[in-house]
Short mmCIF file of C-alpha atoms in Angstrom, two decimals:
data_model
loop_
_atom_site.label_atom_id
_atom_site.label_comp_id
_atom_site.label_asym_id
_atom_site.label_seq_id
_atom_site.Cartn_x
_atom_site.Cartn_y
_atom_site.Cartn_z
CA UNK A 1 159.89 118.11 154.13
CA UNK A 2 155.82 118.71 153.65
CA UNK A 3 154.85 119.97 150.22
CA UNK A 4 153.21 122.80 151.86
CA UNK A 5 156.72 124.32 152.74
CA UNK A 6 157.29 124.59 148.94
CA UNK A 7 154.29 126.76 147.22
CA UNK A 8 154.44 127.40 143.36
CA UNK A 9 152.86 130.90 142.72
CA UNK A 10 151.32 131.12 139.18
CA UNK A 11 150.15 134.52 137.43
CA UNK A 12 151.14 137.16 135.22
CA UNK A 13 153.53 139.43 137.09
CA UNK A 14 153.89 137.15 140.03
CA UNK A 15 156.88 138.73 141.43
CA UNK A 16 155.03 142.07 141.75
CA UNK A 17 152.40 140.84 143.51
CA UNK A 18 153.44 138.33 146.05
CA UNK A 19 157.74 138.33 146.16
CA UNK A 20 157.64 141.24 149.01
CA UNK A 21 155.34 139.43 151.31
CA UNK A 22 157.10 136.27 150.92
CA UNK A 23 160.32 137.54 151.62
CA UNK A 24 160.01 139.50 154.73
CA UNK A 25 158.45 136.77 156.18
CA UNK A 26 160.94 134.01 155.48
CA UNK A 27 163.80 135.26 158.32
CA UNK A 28 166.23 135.50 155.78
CA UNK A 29 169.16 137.54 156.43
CA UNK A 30 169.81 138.68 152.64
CA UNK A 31 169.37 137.58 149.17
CA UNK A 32 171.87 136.85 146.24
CA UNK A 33 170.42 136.16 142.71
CA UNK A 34 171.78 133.25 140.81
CA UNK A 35 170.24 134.23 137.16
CA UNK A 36 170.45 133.13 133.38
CA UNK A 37 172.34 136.72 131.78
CA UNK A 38 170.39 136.62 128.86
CA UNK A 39 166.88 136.52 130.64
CA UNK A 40 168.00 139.53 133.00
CA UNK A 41 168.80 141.67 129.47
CA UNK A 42 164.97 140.89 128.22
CA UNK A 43 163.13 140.79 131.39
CA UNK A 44 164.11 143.36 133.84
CA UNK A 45 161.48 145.11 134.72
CA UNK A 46 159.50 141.75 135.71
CA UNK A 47 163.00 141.18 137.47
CA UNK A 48 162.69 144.36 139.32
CA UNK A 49 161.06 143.08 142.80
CA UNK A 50 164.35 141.29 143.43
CA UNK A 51 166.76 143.63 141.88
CA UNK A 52 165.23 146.55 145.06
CA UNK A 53 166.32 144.40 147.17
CA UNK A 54 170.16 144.14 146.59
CA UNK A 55 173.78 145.28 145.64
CA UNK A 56 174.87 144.73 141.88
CA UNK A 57 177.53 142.59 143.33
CA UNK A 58 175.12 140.25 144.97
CA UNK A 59 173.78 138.89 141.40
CA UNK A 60 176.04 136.05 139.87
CA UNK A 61 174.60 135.71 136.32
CA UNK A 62 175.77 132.82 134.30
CA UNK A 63 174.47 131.09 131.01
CA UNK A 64 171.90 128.82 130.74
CA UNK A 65 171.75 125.34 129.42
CA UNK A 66 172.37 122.26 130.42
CA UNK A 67 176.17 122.96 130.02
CA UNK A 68 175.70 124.64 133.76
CA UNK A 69 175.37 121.46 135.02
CA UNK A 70 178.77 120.22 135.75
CA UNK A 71 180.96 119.95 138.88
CA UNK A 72 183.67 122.93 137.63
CA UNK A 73 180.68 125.21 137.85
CA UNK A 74 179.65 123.95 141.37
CA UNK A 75 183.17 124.71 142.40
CA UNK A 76 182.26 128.31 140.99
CA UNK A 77 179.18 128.98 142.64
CA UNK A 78 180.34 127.75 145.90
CA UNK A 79 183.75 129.94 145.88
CA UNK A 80 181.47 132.73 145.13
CA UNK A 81 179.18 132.41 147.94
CA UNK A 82 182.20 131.66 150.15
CA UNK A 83 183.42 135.07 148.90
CA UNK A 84 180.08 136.93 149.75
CA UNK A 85 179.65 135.24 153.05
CA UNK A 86 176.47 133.37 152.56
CA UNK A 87 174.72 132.05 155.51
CA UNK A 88 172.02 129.44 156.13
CA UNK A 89 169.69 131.90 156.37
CA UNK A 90 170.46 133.78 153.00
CA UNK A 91 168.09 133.24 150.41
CA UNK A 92 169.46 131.74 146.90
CA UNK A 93 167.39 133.32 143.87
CA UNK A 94 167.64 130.98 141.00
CA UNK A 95 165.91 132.68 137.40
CA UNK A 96 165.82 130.80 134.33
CA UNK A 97 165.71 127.82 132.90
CA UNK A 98 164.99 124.34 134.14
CA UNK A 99 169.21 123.16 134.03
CA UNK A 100 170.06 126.72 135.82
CA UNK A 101 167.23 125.77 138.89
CA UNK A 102 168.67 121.98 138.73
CA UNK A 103 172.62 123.60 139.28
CA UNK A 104 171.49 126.31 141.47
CA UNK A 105 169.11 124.10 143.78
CA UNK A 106 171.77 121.29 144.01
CA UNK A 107 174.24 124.46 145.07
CA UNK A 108 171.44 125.42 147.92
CA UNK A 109 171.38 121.20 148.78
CA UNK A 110 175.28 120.98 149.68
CA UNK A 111 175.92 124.40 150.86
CA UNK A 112 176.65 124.32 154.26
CA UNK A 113 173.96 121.00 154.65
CA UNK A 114 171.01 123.36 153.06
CA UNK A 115 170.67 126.95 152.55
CA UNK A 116 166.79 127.99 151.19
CA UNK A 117 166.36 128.82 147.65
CA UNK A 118 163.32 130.01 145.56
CA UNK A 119 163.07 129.01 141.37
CA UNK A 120 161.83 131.49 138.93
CA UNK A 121 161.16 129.64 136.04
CA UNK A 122 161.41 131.24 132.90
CA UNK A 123 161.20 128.47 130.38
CA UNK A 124 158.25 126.28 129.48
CA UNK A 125 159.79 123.08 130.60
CA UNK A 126 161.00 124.65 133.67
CA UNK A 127 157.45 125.99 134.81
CA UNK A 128 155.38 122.75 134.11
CA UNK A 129 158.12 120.09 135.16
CA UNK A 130 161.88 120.90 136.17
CA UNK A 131 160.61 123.88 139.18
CA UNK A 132 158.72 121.61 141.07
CA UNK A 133 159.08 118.67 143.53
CA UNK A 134 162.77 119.10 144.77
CA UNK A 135 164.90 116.82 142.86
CA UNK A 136 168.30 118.42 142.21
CA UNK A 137 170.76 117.46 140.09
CA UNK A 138 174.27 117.79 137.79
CA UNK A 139 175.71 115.64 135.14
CA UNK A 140 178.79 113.92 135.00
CA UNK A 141 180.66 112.33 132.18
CA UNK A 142 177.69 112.39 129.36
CA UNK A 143 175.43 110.77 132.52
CA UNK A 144 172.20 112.91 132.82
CA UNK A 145 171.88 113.62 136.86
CA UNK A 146 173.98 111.17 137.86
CA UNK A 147 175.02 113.55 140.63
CA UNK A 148 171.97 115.08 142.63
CA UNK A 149 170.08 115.69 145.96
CA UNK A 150 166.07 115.54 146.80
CA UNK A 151 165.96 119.54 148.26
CA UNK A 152 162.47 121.68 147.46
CA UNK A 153 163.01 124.97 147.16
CA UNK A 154 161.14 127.41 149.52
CA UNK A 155 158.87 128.66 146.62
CA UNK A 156 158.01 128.24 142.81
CA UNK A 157 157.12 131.93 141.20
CA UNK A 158 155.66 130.84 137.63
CA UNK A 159 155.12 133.95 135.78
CA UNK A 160 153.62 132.78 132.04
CA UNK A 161 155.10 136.85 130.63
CA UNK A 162 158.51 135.44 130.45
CA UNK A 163 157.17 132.73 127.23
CA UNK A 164 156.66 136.10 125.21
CA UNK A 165 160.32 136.11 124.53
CA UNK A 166 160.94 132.25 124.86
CA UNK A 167 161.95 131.06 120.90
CA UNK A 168 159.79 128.16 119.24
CA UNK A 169 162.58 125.53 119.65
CA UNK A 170 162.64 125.51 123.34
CA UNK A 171 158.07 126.16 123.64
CA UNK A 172 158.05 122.59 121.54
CA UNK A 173 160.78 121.40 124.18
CA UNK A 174 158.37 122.34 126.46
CA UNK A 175 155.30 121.05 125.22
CA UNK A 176 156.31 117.40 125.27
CA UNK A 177 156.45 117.22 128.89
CA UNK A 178 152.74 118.75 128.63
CA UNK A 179 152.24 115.28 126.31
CA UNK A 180 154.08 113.11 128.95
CA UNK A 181 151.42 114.54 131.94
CA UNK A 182 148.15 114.25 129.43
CA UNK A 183 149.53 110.54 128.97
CA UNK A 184 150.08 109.92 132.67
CA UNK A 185 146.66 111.36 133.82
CA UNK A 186 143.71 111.71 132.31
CA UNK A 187 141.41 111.64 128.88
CA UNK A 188 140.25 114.51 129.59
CA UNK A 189 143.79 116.32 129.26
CA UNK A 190 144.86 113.98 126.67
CA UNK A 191 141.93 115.59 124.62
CA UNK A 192 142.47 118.69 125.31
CA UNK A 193 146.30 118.54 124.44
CA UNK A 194 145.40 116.93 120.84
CA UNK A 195 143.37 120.44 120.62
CA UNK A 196 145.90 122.33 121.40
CA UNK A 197 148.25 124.72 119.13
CA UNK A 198 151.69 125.23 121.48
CA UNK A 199 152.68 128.02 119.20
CA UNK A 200 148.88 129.94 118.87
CA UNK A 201 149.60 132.34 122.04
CA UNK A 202 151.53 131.92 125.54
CA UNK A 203 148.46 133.42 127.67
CA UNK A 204 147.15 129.92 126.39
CA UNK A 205 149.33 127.54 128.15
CA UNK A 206 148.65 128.95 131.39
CA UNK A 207 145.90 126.49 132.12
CA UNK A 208 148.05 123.67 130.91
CA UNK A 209 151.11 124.85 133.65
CA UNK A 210 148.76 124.87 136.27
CA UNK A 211 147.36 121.68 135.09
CA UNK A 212 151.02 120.06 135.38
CA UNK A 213 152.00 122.25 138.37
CA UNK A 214 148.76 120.33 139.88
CA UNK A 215 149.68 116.71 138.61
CA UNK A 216 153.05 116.79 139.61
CA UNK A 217 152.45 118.48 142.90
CA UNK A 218 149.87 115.45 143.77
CA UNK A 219 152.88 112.58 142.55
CA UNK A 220 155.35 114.37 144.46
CA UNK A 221 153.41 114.69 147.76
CA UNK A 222 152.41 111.22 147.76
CA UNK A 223 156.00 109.65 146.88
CA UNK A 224 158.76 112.53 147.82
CA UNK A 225 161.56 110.05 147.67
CA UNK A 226 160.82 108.49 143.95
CA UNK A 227 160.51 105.20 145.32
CA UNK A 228 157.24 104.08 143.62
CA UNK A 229 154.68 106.27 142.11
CA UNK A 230 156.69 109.27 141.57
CA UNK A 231 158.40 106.66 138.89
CA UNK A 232 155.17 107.70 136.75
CA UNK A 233 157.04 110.56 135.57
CA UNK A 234 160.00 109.33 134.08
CA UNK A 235 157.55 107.75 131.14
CA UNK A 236 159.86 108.61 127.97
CA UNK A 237 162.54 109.54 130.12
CA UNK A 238 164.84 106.63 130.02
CA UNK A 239 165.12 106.05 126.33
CA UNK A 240 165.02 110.43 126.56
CA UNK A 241 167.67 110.68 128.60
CA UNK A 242 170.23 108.67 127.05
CA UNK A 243 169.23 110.14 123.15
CA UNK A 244 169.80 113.59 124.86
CA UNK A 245 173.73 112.57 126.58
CA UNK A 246 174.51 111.21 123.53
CA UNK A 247 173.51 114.13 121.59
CA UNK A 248 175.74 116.19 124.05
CA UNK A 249 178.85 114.04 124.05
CA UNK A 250 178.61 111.68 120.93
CA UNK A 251 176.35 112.95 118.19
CA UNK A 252 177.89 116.77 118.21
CA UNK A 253 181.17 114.72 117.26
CA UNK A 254 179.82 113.38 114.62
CA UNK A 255 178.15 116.21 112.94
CA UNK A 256 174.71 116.23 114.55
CA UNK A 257 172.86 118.88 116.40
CA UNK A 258 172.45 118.84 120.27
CA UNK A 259 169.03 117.85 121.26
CA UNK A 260 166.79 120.02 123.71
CA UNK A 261 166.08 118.14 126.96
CA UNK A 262 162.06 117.75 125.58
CA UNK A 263 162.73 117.18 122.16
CA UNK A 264 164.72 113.71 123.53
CA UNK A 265 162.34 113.04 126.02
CA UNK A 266 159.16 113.51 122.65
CA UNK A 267 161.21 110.59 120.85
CA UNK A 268 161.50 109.02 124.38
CA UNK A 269 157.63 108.96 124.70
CA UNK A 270 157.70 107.39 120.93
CA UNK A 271 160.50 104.66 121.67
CA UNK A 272 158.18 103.57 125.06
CA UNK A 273 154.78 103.88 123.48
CA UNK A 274 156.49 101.47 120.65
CA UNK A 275 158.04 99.10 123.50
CA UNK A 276 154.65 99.22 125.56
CA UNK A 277 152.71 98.38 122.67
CA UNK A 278 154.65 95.62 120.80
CA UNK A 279 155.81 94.07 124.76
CA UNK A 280 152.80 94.28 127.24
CA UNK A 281 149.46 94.81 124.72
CA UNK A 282 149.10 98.66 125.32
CA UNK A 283 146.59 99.89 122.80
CA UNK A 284 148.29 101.14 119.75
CA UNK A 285 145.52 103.96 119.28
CA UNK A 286 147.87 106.37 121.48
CA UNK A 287 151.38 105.17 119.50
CA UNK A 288 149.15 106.57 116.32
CA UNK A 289 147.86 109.85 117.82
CA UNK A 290 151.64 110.60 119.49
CA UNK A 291 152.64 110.07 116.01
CA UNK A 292 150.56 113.03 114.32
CA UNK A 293 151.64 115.14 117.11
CA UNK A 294 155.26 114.24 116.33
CA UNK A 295 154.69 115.08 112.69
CA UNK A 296 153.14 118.45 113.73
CA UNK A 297 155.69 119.32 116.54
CA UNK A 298 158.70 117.73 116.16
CA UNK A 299 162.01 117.79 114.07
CA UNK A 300 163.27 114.36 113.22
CA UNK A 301 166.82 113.59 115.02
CA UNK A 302 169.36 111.82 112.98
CA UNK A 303 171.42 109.36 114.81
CA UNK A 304 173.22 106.16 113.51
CA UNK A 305 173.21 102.68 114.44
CA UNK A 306 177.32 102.38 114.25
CA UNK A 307 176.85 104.55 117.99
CA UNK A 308 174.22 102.09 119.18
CA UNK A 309 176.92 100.33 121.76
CA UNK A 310 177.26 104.23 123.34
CA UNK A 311 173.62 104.27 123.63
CA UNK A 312 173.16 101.43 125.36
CA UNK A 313 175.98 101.90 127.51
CA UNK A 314 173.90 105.45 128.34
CA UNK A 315 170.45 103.57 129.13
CA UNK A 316 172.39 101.03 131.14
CA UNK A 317 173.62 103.69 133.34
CA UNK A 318 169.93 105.07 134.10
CA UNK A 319 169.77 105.33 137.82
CA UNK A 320 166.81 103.86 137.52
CA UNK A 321 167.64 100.64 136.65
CA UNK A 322 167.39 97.67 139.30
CA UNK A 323 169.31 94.58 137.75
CA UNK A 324 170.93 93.78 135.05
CA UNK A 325 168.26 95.33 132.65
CA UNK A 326 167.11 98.39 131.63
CA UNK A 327 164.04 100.07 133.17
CA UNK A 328 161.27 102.07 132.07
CA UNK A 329 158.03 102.90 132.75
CA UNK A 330 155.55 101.00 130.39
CA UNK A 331 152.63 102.70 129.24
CA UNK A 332 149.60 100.82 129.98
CA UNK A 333 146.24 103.19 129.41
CA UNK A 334 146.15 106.32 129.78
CA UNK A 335 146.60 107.49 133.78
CA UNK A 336 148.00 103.66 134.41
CA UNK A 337 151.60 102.79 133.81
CA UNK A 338 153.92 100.02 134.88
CA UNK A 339 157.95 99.72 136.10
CA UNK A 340 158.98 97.13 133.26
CA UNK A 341 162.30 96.04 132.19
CA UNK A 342 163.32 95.37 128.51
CA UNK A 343 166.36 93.85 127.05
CA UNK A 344 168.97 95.10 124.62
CA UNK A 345 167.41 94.10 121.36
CA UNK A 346 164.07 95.52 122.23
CA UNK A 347 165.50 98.66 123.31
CA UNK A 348 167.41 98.80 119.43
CA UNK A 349 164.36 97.77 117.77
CA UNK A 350 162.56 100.64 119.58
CA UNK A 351 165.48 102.72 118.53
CA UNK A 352 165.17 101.20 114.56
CA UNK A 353 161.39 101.82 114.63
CA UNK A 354 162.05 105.82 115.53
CA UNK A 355 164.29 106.06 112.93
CA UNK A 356 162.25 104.01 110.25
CA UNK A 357 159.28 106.29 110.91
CA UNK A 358 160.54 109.39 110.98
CA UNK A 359 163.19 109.14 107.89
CA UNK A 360 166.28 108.58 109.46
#
């Protein structure tokens, strides 16, 4: 599928001006909205384009978070569009955050081979990483999207209004995924994210989401599959990912909190700066300045080193790991990274030097 079939529409009160257009000319035989509850109750006036155009009992709202993600709910979503009589030509409607458009776009993969969807993004980290470039996913058994499908959605509407009523916890989620594509691209946006307040205003990230939108639009196009360069933009996912299922499934047991998808994948960025650094020479200069943003940004995470063994056993199960080792992407410079493997004890050292640094 071209990237051209999959166009992300940025601006204040998107919907208004450019949903109607878009939707009578897609051939789609109806629409049923898939939406987070709690964003309908705050937003819907901006939700108002879509709601003109159906019955109260064609919107299925469900909570958000990355609890959605999970094969009972699947089952759900698919006996409800069973019940409604969805066809591959009806339109899926996904609003709100970036684990809802993961659930409902791995729905639209499976359903009947492929029924079109469109994201509204109503999260930070959803509109500058988890809308675009068509990987869908679920979690299984404490494994972050272990289950998933490669399916772009028909469109991306990215309306910046919706991060009036986003809390600080999940902007700061957000924002490290804005660190992870100023690492990955240029100095340029590396500068201008050191600048940068995340909490002074949300009319001030929308340069930044269309800066991301643009980055990860350019990966995606030129490596669809994941295969190579797409790889890129996992940097501080691998380490992320398994702090943020072990959070979910082993920390909460044991009296800690559950951490936001970018909150893991900000200690992520940390743990492979640390790796990069001490393994393949990377300039220390950027472990320093991701520091200070840490301090400014970030609340430490508290984990122990008696659940090490279910840490590892959670980075070992990375699906992007290619032998016996675990993957990541090592930091080189900044736009210039490198598919590395590390072993065990590197990995725990990384994990000792977070925790050493930031008082845990």
């Amino acid at each position: 599928m071209a990237l051209a079939e999959s166009p992300s529409f940025i601006a204040s009160d998107v919907l208004e001006a450019e949903w109607g257009a878009f939707y009578s000319s897609g051939g789609f035989d109806r629409c049923l909205l898939i939406a987070d509850q709690y964003v309908t109750e705050l937003h819907p006036a901006r939700l108002a384009p879509f709601l003109r155009e159906m019955h109260s009992d064609d919107c299925y709202y469900i909570s958000g978070g990355e609890a959605v993600k999970s094969l009972p709910e699947v089952v759900r979503l698919v006996h409800w569009l069973m019940e409604h009589e969805a066809t591959r030509r009806t339109l899926l409607v996904a609003v709100g955050g970036g684990a809802l458009l993961d659930f409902v776009g791995f729905v639209a993969a499976i359903y009947k081979r492929g029924i079109p969807c469109i994201y509204v993004p109503t999260t930070l980290m959803a509109m500058i990483d988890a809308s675009i470039g068509g990987k869908t996913a679920i979690d299984h058994e404490g494994v972050k999207n272990i289950l998933g499908a490669f399916a772009l959605p028909r469109a991306v509407f990215i309306d910046p209004l919706f991060l009036r009523t986003l809390p600080t916890p999940e902007i700061l989620s957000g924002y490290w995924e804005l660190v992870k594509y100023g690492l990955l691209s240029s100095c340029d946006l590396w500068q201008r994210i050191k600048a940068f307040d995340p909490l002074e205003s949300s009319e001030g990230w929308l340069p930044f989401i269309r800066d991301c939108v643009a980055i990860k639009e350019s990966f995606v196009a030129r490596d669809f599959m994941d295969k190579g360069l797409r790889q890129w933009l996992n940097l501080g996912h691998t380490v992320g990912h398994a702090l943020e299922g072990y959070s979910h499934h082993i920390g909460v047991q044991h009296g800690g909190r559950l951490l936001r998808h970018g909150e893991a994948v900000g200690i992520g960025l940390f743990c492979e700066l640390y790796l990069s650094h001490k393994l393949f020479q990377a300039d220390r200069r950027y472990l320093s300045e991701l520091e200070v943003l840490l301090r400014a940004y970030h609340s430490p995470y508290g984990f122990s080193c008696k659940h090490y063994k279910e840490i590892l056993t959670l980075l070992h199960q990375d699906k992007k790991n290619d032998c016996a080792e675990v993957s990541f992407m090592a930091f080189k410079s900044l736009g210039f990274l490198e598919k590395r493997n590390c072993s065990d004890e590197h990995l725990l050292d990384a994990l000792d030097f977070y925790r050493e640094m930031f008082g845990h």
